[in-house]
Short mmCIF file of C-alpha atoms in Angstrom, two decimals:
data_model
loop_
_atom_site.label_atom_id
_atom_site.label_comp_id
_atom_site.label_asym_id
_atom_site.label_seq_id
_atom_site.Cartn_x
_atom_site.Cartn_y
_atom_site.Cartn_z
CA UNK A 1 0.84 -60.19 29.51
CA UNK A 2 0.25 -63.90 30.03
CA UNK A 3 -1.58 -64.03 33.20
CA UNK A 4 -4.16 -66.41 33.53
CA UNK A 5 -3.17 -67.87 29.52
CA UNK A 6 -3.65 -71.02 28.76
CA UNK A 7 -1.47 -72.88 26.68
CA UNK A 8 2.09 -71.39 25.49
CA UNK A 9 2.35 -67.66 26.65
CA UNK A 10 2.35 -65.00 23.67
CA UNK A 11 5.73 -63.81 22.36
CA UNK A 12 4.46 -60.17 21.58
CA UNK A 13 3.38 -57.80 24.18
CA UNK A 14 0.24 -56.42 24.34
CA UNK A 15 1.11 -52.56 23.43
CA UNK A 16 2.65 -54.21 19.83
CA UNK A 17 -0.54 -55.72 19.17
CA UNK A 18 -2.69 -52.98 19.67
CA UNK A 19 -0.15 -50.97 17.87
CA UNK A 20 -0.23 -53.14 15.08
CA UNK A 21 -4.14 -53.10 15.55
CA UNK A 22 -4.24 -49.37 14.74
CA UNK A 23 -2.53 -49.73 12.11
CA UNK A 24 -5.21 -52.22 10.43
CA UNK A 25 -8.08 -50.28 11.75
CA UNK A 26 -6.68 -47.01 9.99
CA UNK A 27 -5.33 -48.26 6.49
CA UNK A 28 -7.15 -51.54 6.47
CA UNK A 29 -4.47 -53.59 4.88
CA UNK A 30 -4.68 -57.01 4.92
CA UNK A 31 -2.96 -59.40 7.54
CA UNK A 32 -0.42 -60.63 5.09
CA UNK A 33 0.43 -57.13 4.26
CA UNK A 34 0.81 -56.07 7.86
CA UNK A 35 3.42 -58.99 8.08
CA UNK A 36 5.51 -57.67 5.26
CA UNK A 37 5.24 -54.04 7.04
CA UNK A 38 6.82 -55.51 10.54
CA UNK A 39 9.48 -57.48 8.24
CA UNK A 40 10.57 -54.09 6.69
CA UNK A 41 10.21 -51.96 10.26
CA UNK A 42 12.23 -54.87 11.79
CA UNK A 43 14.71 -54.09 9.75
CA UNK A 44 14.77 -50.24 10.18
CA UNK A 45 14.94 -50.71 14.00
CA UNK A 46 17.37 -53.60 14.30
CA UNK A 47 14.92 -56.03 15.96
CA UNK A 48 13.38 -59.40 14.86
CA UNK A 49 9.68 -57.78 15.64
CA UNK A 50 8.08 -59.91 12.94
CA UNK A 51 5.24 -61.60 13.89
CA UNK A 52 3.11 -64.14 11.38
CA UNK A 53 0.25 -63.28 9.77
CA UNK A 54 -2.28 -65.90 11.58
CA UNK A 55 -1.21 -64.43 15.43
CA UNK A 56 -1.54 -60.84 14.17
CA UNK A 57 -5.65 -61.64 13.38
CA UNK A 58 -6.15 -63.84 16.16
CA UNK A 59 -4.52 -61.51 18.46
CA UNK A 60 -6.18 -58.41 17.08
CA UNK A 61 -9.23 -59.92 16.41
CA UNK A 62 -10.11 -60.40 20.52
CA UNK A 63 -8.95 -56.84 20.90
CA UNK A 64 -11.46 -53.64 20.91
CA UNK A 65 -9.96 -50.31 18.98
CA UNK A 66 -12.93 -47.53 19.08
CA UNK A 67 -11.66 -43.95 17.12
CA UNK A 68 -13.69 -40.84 17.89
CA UNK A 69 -15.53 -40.05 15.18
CA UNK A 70 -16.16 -36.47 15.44
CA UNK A 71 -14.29 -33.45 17.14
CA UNK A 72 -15.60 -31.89 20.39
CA UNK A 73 -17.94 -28.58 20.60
CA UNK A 74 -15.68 -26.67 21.83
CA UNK A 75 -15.71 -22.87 21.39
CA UNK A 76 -11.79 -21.87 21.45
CA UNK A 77 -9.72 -21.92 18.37
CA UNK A 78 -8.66 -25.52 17.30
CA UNK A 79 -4.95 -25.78 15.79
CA UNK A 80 -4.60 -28.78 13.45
CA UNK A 81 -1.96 -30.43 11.98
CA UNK A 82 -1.90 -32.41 8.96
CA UNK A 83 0.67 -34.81 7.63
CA UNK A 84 0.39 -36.52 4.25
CA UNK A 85 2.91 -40.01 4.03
CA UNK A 86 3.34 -41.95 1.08
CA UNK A 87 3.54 -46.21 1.56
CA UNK A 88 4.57 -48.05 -1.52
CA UNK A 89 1.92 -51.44 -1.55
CA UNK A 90 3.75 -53.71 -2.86
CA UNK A 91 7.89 -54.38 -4.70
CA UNK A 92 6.27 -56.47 -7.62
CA UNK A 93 8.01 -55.68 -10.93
CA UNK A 94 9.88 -53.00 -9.32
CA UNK A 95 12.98 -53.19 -11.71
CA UNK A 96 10.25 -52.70 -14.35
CA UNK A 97 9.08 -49.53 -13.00
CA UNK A 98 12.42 -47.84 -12.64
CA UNK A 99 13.30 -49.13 -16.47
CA UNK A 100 10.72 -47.24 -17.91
CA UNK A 101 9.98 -44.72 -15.54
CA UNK A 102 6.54 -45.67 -14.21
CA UNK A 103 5.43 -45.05 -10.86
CA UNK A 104 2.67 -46.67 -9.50
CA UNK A 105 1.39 -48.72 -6.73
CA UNK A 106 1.52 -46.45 -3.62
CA UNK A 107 -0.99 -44.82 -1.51
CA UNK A 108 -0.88 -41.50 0.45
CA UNK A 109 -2.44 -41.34 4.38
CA UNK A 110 -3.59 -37.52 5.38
CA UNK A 111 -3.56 -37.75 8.97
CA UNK A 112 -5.35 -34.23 10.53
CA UNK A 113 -4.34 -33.84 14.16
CA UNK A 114 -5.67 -31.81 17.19
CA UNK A 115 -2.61 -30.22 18.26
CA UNK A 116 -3.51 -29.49 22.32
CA UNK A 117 -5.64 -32.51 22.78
CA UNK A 118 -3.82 -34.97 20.08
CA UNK A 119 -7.07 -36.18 19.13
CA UNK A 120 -7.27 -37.62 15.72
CA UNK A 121 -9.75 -35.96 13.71
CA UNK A 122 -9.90 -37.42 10.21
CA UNK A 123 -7.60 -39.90 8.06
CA UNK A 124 -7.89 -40.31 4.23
CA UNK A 125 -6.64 -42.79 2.22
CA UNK A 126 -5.51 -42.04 -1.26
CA UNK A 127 -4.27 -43.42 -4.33
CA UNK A 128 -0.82 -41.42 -5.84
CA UNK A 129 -2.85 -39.39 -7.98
CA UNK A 130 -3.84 -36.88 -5.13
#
């Protein structure tokens, strides 16, 4: 992980950045975002993961994340699975929202998966609407 670094060596492995790289490259939320998503996993998993804002872009920033864009030609059968997840965007005037009952704010990912080769073949972001 810090072979051949220069300067102080890096506090996050490798596999958490390009894990938190994914996650940027499929719902393109913002850095500051992605810090407030490792604060709230951190706590989930009983870890101090959280890593600032500033080393998440320059980190992810020198690292290359290519998707497929298209499924292969294949002529057998192709089982998919598809999984829809809500993520609330933000806690802003949250006491508001449960006062008068209005619920807004989130998005929805549809993830569609190749089930034998666990190829990703299409995400969608939504608003809650869908």
């Amino acid at each position: 992980m810090n072979a051949g670094k220069r300067g102080a060596p890096f506090s996050y492995p490798d596999q958490f950045v390009a894990f938190m790289g994914f996650i940027y490259s499929i719902f393109h939320i913002p850095y500051r975002q992605m810090e407030g998503f490792l604060r709230k996993l951190s706590g989930l998993v009983s870890r101090d993961i959280t890593a600032d804002y500033t080393t998440l872009f320059k980190r992810i920033s020198k690292m290359n994340f290519d998707l497929p864009e298209t499924i292969s030609e294949e002529e057998d059968d192709i089982v998919i699975a598809v999984d829809l997840s809500g993520v609330k965007v933000t806690n802003r005037g949250e006491w508001m929202r449960e006062k008068w009952r209005v619920y807004m704010g989130g998005i929805k990912v549809h993830i569609a998966v190749d089930i034998s080769t666990k190829e990703t073949l299409a995400i969608e972001v939504t608003d809650e609407t869908v």
